[in-house]
Amino acid sequence: MSAAGFGRALRAEWTKLRSVRAWMAGLAAGALVTVLLGLLSAAGSHTSCGKDGVEVACPAPPVGPEGQAVSDRFYLVHRALRGDGAITVRVTSMTGRIRRPDSTPGVRNEVSGLTPWAKAGVIVKESTRQGSAYAAVMVTAEHGVRMQHDYVHDVAGRPGRVSAGSPRWLRLTRSGDRLTGYESADGRQWSRVGAVELPGLPGTVRIGLFAASPGDVTVTRGDLGGAAVAARFAQATATFDHVGLDGAVAGQSDDWRGDDLGVDLEADGTPHHPGGFTRSGDTFTVTGVGDIGPGTEGRTVESTLSGLPAGLIVLVVVAVVSVTSEYRRGLIRTSLAAVPGRGRLLAAKAAVIGAATFAAGLAAAAVSVVAGTRLLRGNGDVVLPVSTATEARVVVGTAALVAASAVLALALGALLRRGAAAVTAALAVTVLPYLLATASVLPLDAARWLLRLTPAAGFAVEQSVPAYAHVLGHYAPQAGYFPLPPWAGLAVTCGYAALALGLATLRLRRGDA
Amino acid sequence: MTRPVPGTGTRLREVHAEWTKLRTAPGTLWTVLALVAVTVATSAAASALVSCPSSGCGHDAVRIGLAGVQAGQAVTAVAAVLAITGEYGTGMIRATFTAMPRRGAVLAAKAVVVAGLTLASGTVAVLGSLLAARLVLPHSGFTPEHGFPPLSLADGPTLRAAAGSVLYLALIALFSLGVATAVRDSAAAAGVVLGLLYALAAVPFVMVPDPDWQLLLWRISPMNAGLAVQSTANLSALPLTPWQGVAVLTAWTAASLLLAALLLRRRDA
Amino acid sequence: MIEVSGLRKRYGQTMALDGMSFTVTPGRVTGFVGPNGAGKSTTMRVILGLDAADGGHALVGGRPYRSLRSPLRHLGALLDAAALHPGRTARHHLLWLAHSQGLGVRRVDEVIELVGLAPVARRRAGGFSLGMRQRLGIAAALLGDPPALMLDEPVNGLDPEGVVWIRGLLRSLAAEGRAVLVSSHLMSELQDTADHLVVVGRGRVVADTGVAELIEAASGGRVRLRTAEPAAAMDALARAGAVVAATGAGTVTVSGLVSERVVAVLGGSGVPFSEVAAHRATLEEAYMELTGDSVEFRAGLRASGSSRSSGSSGSWGDGR
């Protein structure tokens, strides 16, 4: 296959595509449907927060050092540390309370217990400002010792729960920008949990103890499909002793300050679900509510792409018809007379339809995301901030997903040669699995497998906020979390498109036109 | 030259001709088999996948047992689309209108035979689904101890759900026929019909966070509204009563057939 | 009987029919001829009620086609032989048509026999050759035993044997008293089949005349002379008042004298000749003369309306 020959075939196919007015209109309609439905859903979304009986704009969530929205609510008992230093403690107990769904309406149903990621330990934090940099070593309810920093990073230490019989020693040292976490069962034999760099950490930082407990997450499947996620109050209480500080720590030994970071205030000024601490000699008891971690409350940028499945249907039809109409009219024989190389002809068709749908998808995704997020923010919705690179990946990846789906549809058209059959097949393997996985009463595992195994896996490229293993959440396709990483999902779709194109070439080579 | 020839009365000639066409088309038998197979297999799979670990698990056993209708309707829709676009694709539509110049009557006749065949094959598919579900559901925890007696048509709501599902399939076939007559191209018609069915059904959950909009979109979606007829539990939580849902789908169907008849009369064949 | 009167139809910028009027009378084969785009197919589609005309009307047996309850018993038509469902058998294709007219299966088998498709009647029409499809289309047209038939290019794709068969069929259908309209661009085909011709160009009728008259007019009373001495013959004939032209080696065309006079003049002048015959124009020639200036894409010439061109030789462009 000479390059010039392929170039000519490409040009011929492009001329064929652009000279049918209905197909160009179809491409434009596909993009338009995507944008309009996306903007419609963005325009219809309003969020406001009640305060003193008045609807006000919801406060924007704090943003962490790496740009993500974060949750930074916990109880901190701290002192100032100038320069290098360290803190060492022993944790002897961790208990908590969880609110359960009311069994008698209106009667608060609270029980003892801990949510899996309830946490308590030692922390070095840039300041008490929400969203400031930090590193911490902690014990958790069900995930053993962890070292976490800057909200999204998490390293596992030894597993196991903490109790009076099996206490855990924790140590966190600061040396310049470097923070190192250690743990020990007895205070003598120490093992390193991890070491992290916090670039730009100021000379004076807060150092101390903390406790926090994320809410209890319950998921209820809707009768009509979809799922409702509810987070309910939970708090954790930890007991520390053998508290030791090294380095230039300001003040006297009883100069500890307690701060309920990020606590909501009621109308009368009292804190809502307050934390607190008590000290008895060397023993500290700290109670905290909330979490230090990435924030996932809010709309994602890809929620503005909700019109894509509908737009994709239009584009799939255009892709299918661009090849099946040749069979119906016998034009394929003319095409093959002009470009006898079967592979070359199909490759040229795929390249042209791929490029055209990519362009339509790119325009649609870019307009939807940019205008949609503006609309959402204007309506008071919280849009989880993502980096420009991530936003670009979402837009370009969506265009690539559209193009790969269109090429797959075109290949199915060449394989089946019947318009209705090919459209049905293409929709059944691309849009339908996505809709089933995200909007039906399908069991969670089935939904995840659909998005791993079918060409709909490519929708993963839209996901802008990853699932965090150290935050309990409803990481289901229904909530916008895909089982495959973005590019891997897109690769699955492209793989199917390539496979179908190969089979179509084979059929065109073997069979009669 | 014209002499009387013994044959059918003039009234049902169009229906007779369309029935002959349908029964002699090679795809018809496969369509019927595919509708039954897809519906029963999907219903059985749904019955096996959903589990009811304890009493009061809140599931609607009848709806699960009839879940295959959601997949089977695609077969019905595409078959109905092909019933008319196949004629446009080959140009045979001109032979049809030459033999039967009353185009409205041709559309009506097509509607009658397509609906009739769908009612017949849909009945087999729905009964097969219920039978499969009756056998499979107890293994998924839908036992009398958990509050689920075996599925039976003697139960009023179950009978309504079953009969309603057959009716649903027939209405979907007619709706698709109307859309396809208006659109004329098989691929485009299949896209429009499947889009209106599946995408519109998913829209409330995928894209619209506002509950009022969700409710409205749910109510006007032909698939969501039409399948309300399958519900036998939590009826008060449904945005529409079962028969109101059927009425919504009937409105869609009537609108599509009306549009088709109007365009058929206006356009050159 | 098919009556077409004043049909007008416009597709966007193109005037497809511009006052088309003619009548197809029973008992003879009427040829329907004209260049591509002259409006033949559109006229047939309007007659069948497939397309709606913007003006004028077309009647079949005195009634609009779409008002007929059993139209195939009034008019049998063959438009596009390829317009079949490829998966249906020939017999089943005829069967649904029969049912639409209230006819039974017996009539289906009759027409299958009539067109000679009996051996393949139970095979899928998708595998048929063009000739077989053409026969199937004719069978469909004959199904209702109609008093009028309308066939668009019926010999297309038929083998020589089939062409002979269809000629005979058309003649016998007309002989039975039916009105038969046959469109064709093969004038030679119509020469042996048609009794009457409707010649169309640019959406209207250019000529509506008997085949014999048309050829007579095109022949223009010319005499063809074969001689070994063309120069001497032309000299002698010109002196006798004839207009002469050398039309080939040893061939002279004479006009202005009947053949008997030509023989007498040549005999009197002692010019030897081997043959003197009245020249008969072919239908092809007559057709070319009629439609030469109404071919749509011919530049610089306006339609000459329905004036009948005279067949005089060497008179290019005298029709205004």
mmCIF file of C-alpha atoms in Angstrom, chain A residues 326-437:
data_model
loop_
_atom_site.group_PDB
_atom_site.id
_atom_site.type_symbol
_atom_site.label_atom_id
_atom_site.label_comp_id
_atom_site.label_asym_id
_atom_site.label_seq_id
_atom_site.Cartn_x
_atom_site.Cartn_y
_atom_site.Cartn_z
ATOM 1 C CA GLU A 326 -22.854 1.708 -0.062
ATOM 2 C CA TYR A 327 -23.998 -1.885 0.104
ATOM 3 C CA ARG A 328 -27.632 -1.039 -0.357
ATOM 4 C CA ARG A 329 -27.030 1.054 -3.419
ATOM 5 C CA GLY A 330 -24.328 -1.178 -4.869
ATOM 6 C CA LEU A 331 -21.954 1.770 -4.595
ATOM 7 C CA ILE A 332 -19.460 -0.526 -2.843
ATOM 8 C CA ARG A 333 -18.662 -2.099 -6.215
ATOM 9 C CA THR A 334 -17.792 1.314 -7.622
ATOM 10 C CA SER A 335 -15.708 2.059 -4.533
ATOM 11 C CA LEU A 336 -13.817 -1.203 -4.874
ATOM 12 C CA ALA A 337 -13.276 -0.596 -8.564
ATOM 13 C CA ALA A 338 -11.704 2.766 -7.676
ATOM 14 C CA VAL A 339 -9.748 1.487 -4.658
ATOM 15 C CA PRO A 340 -9.268 -2.265 -5.139
ATOM 16 C CA GLY A 341 -7.292 -2.752 -1.910
ATOM 17 C CA ARG A 342 -9.940 -3.940 0.556
ATOM 18 C CA GLY A 343 -7.841 -3.115 3.597
ATOM 19 C CA ARG A 344 -6.934 0.268 2.192
ATOM 20 C CA LEU A 345 -10.536 1.153 1.433
ATOM 21 C CA LEU A 346 -11.749 0.202 4.889
ATOM 22 C CA ALA A 347 -8.799 1.895 6.584
ATOM 23 C CA ALA A 348 -9.522 5.076 4.655
ATOM 24 C CA LYS A 349 -13.208 4.907 5.605
ATOM 25 C CA ALA A 350 -12.319 4.312 9.257
ATOM 26 C CA ALA A 351 -9.786 7.138 9.288
ATOM 27 C CA VAL A 352 -12.244 9.588 7.769
ATOM 28 C CA ILE A 353 -15.187 8.688 9.985
ATOM 29 C CA GLY A 354 -12.835 8.525 12.992
ATOM 30 C CA ALA A 355 -11.440 11.991 12.292
ATOM 31 C CA ALA A 356 -14.841 13.509 11.579
ATOM 32 C CA THR A 357 -16.442 12.097 14.723
ATOM 33 C CA PHE A 358 -13.338 13.010 16.737
ATOM 34 C CA ALA A 359 -13.751 16.599 15.627
ATOM 35 C CA ALA A 360 -17.462 16.566 16.444
ATOM 36 C CA GLY A 361 -16.774 14.920 19.823
ATOM 37 C CA LEU A 362 -13.967 17.346 20.643
ATOM 38 C CA ALA A 363 -16.113 20.385 19.920
ATOM 39 C CA ALA A 364 -19.049 18.934 21.855
ATOM 40 C CA ALA A 365 -16.962 17.909 24.882
ATOM 41 C CA ALA A 366 -15.034 21.178 25.031
ATOM 42 C CA VAL A 367 -18.157 23.328 24.884
ATOM 43 C CA SER A 368 -20.040 21.097 27.334
ATOM 44 C CA VAL A 369 -17.264 21.047 29.920
ATOM 45 C CA VAL A 370 -16.328 24.722 29.722
ATOM 46 C CA ALA A 371 -19.835 26.155 29.498
ATOM 47 C CA GLY A 372 -21.370 23.448 31.708
ATOM 48 C CA THR A 373 -19.015 24.001 34.640
ATOM 49 C CA ARG A 374 -19.638 27.749 34.412
ATOM 50 C CA LEU A 375 -23.377 27.122 34.519
ATOM 51 C CA LEU A 376 -23.015 24.752 37.468
ATOM 52 C CA ARG A 377 -20.871 27.168 39.456
ATOM 53 C CA GLY A 378 -23.306 29.953 38.609
ATOM 54 C CA ASN A 379 -26.102 27.859 40.053
ATOM 55 C CA GLY A 380 -24.248 27.474 43.322
ATOM 56 C CA ASP A 381 -23.100 23.919 42.659
ATOM 57 C CA VAL A 382 -19.733 22.831 43.924
ATOM 58 C CA VAL A 383 -17.645 21.583 41.017
ATOM 59 C CA LEU A 384 -14.727 19.512 42.214
ATOM 60 C CA PRO A 385 -11.632 21.299 40.916
ATOM 61 C CA VAL A 386 -9.268 19.321 38.719
ATOM 62 C CA SER A 387 -6.017 20.245 37.038
ATOM 63 C CA THR A 388 -6.003 21.628 33.505
ATOM 64 C CA ALA A 389 -4.275 18.455 32.372
ATOM 65 C CA THR A 390 -7.093 16.335 33.791
ATOM 66 C CA GLU A 391 -9.719 18.549 32.207
ATOM 67 C CA ALA A 392 -7.922 18.303 28.863
ATOM 68 C CA ARG A 393 -7.752 14.529 29.260
ATOM 69 C CA VAL A 394 -11.491 14.376 29.882
ATOM 70 C CA VAL A 395 -12.254 16.463 26.770
ATOM 71 C CA VAL A 396 -9.747 14.849 24.404
ATOM 72 C CA GLY A 397 -10.454 11.398 25.813
ATOM 73 C CA THR A 398 -14.172 11.871 25.246
ATOM 74 C CA ALA A 399 -13.498 12.834 21.636
ATOM 75 C CA ALA A 400 -11.316 9.732 21.282
ATOM 76 C CA LEU A 401 -14.075 7.597 22.815
ATOM 77 C CA VAL A 402 -16.561 9.002 20.311
ATOM 78 C CA ALA A 403 -14.166 8.332 17.436
ATOM 79 C CA ALA A 404 -13.398 4.762 18.572
ATOM 80 C CA SER A 405 -17.110 4.015 19.008
ATOM 81 C CA ALA A 406 -17.834 5.407 15.541
ATOM 82 C CA VAL A 407 -15.072 3.298 13.976
ATOM 83 C CA LEU A 408 -16.452 0.263 15.794
ATOM 84 C CA ALA A 409 -19.911 1.076 14.444
ATOM 85 C CA LEU A 410 -18.526 1.503 10.937
ATOM 86 C CA ALA A 411 -16.748 -1.851 11.153
ATOM 87 C CA LEU A 412 -19.955 -3.497 12.353
ATOM 88 C CA GLY A 413 -21.714 -1.909 9.394
ATOM 89 C CA ALA A 414 -19.138 -3.385 7.023
ATOM 90 C CA LEU A 415 -19.430 -6.762 8.767
ATOM 91 C CA LEU A 416 -23.220 -6.972 8.911
ATOM 92 C CA ARG A 417 -23.961 -4.877 5.781
ATOM 93 C CA ARG A 418 -27.449 -4.119 7.101
ATOM 94 C CA GLY A 419 -28.129 -0.697 8.546
ATOM 95 C CA ALA A 420 -30.638 -1.600 11.233
ATOM 96 C CA ALA A 421 -28.709 -4.664 12.360
ATOM 97 C CA ALA A 422 -25.447 -2.739 12.553
ATOM 98 C CA VAL A 423 -26.971 0.208 14.445
ATOM 99 C CA THR A 424 -28.582 -2.169 16.911
ATOM 100 C CA ALA A 425 -25.366 -4.119 17.388
ATOM 101 C CA ALA A 426 -23.276 -0.974 17.779
ATOM 102 C CA LEU A 427 -25.645 0.547 20.331
ATOM 103 C CA ALA A 428 -25.956 -2.781 22.138
ATOM 104 C CA VAL A 429 -22.195 -2.938 22.728
ATOM 105 C CA THR A 430 -21.389 0.734 23.366
ATOM 106 C CA VAL A 431 -24.202 2.913 24.702
ATOM 107 C CA LEU A 432 -26.404 0.212 26.184
ATOM 108 C CA PRO A 433 -23.832 -1.320 28.571
ATOM 109 C CA TYR A 434 -22.968 2.181 29.777
ATOM 110 C CA LEU A 435 -26.616 3.013 30.432
ATOM 111 C CA LEU A 436 -27.243 -0.353 32.072
ATOM 112 C CA ALA A 437 -24.188 0.009 34.292
#
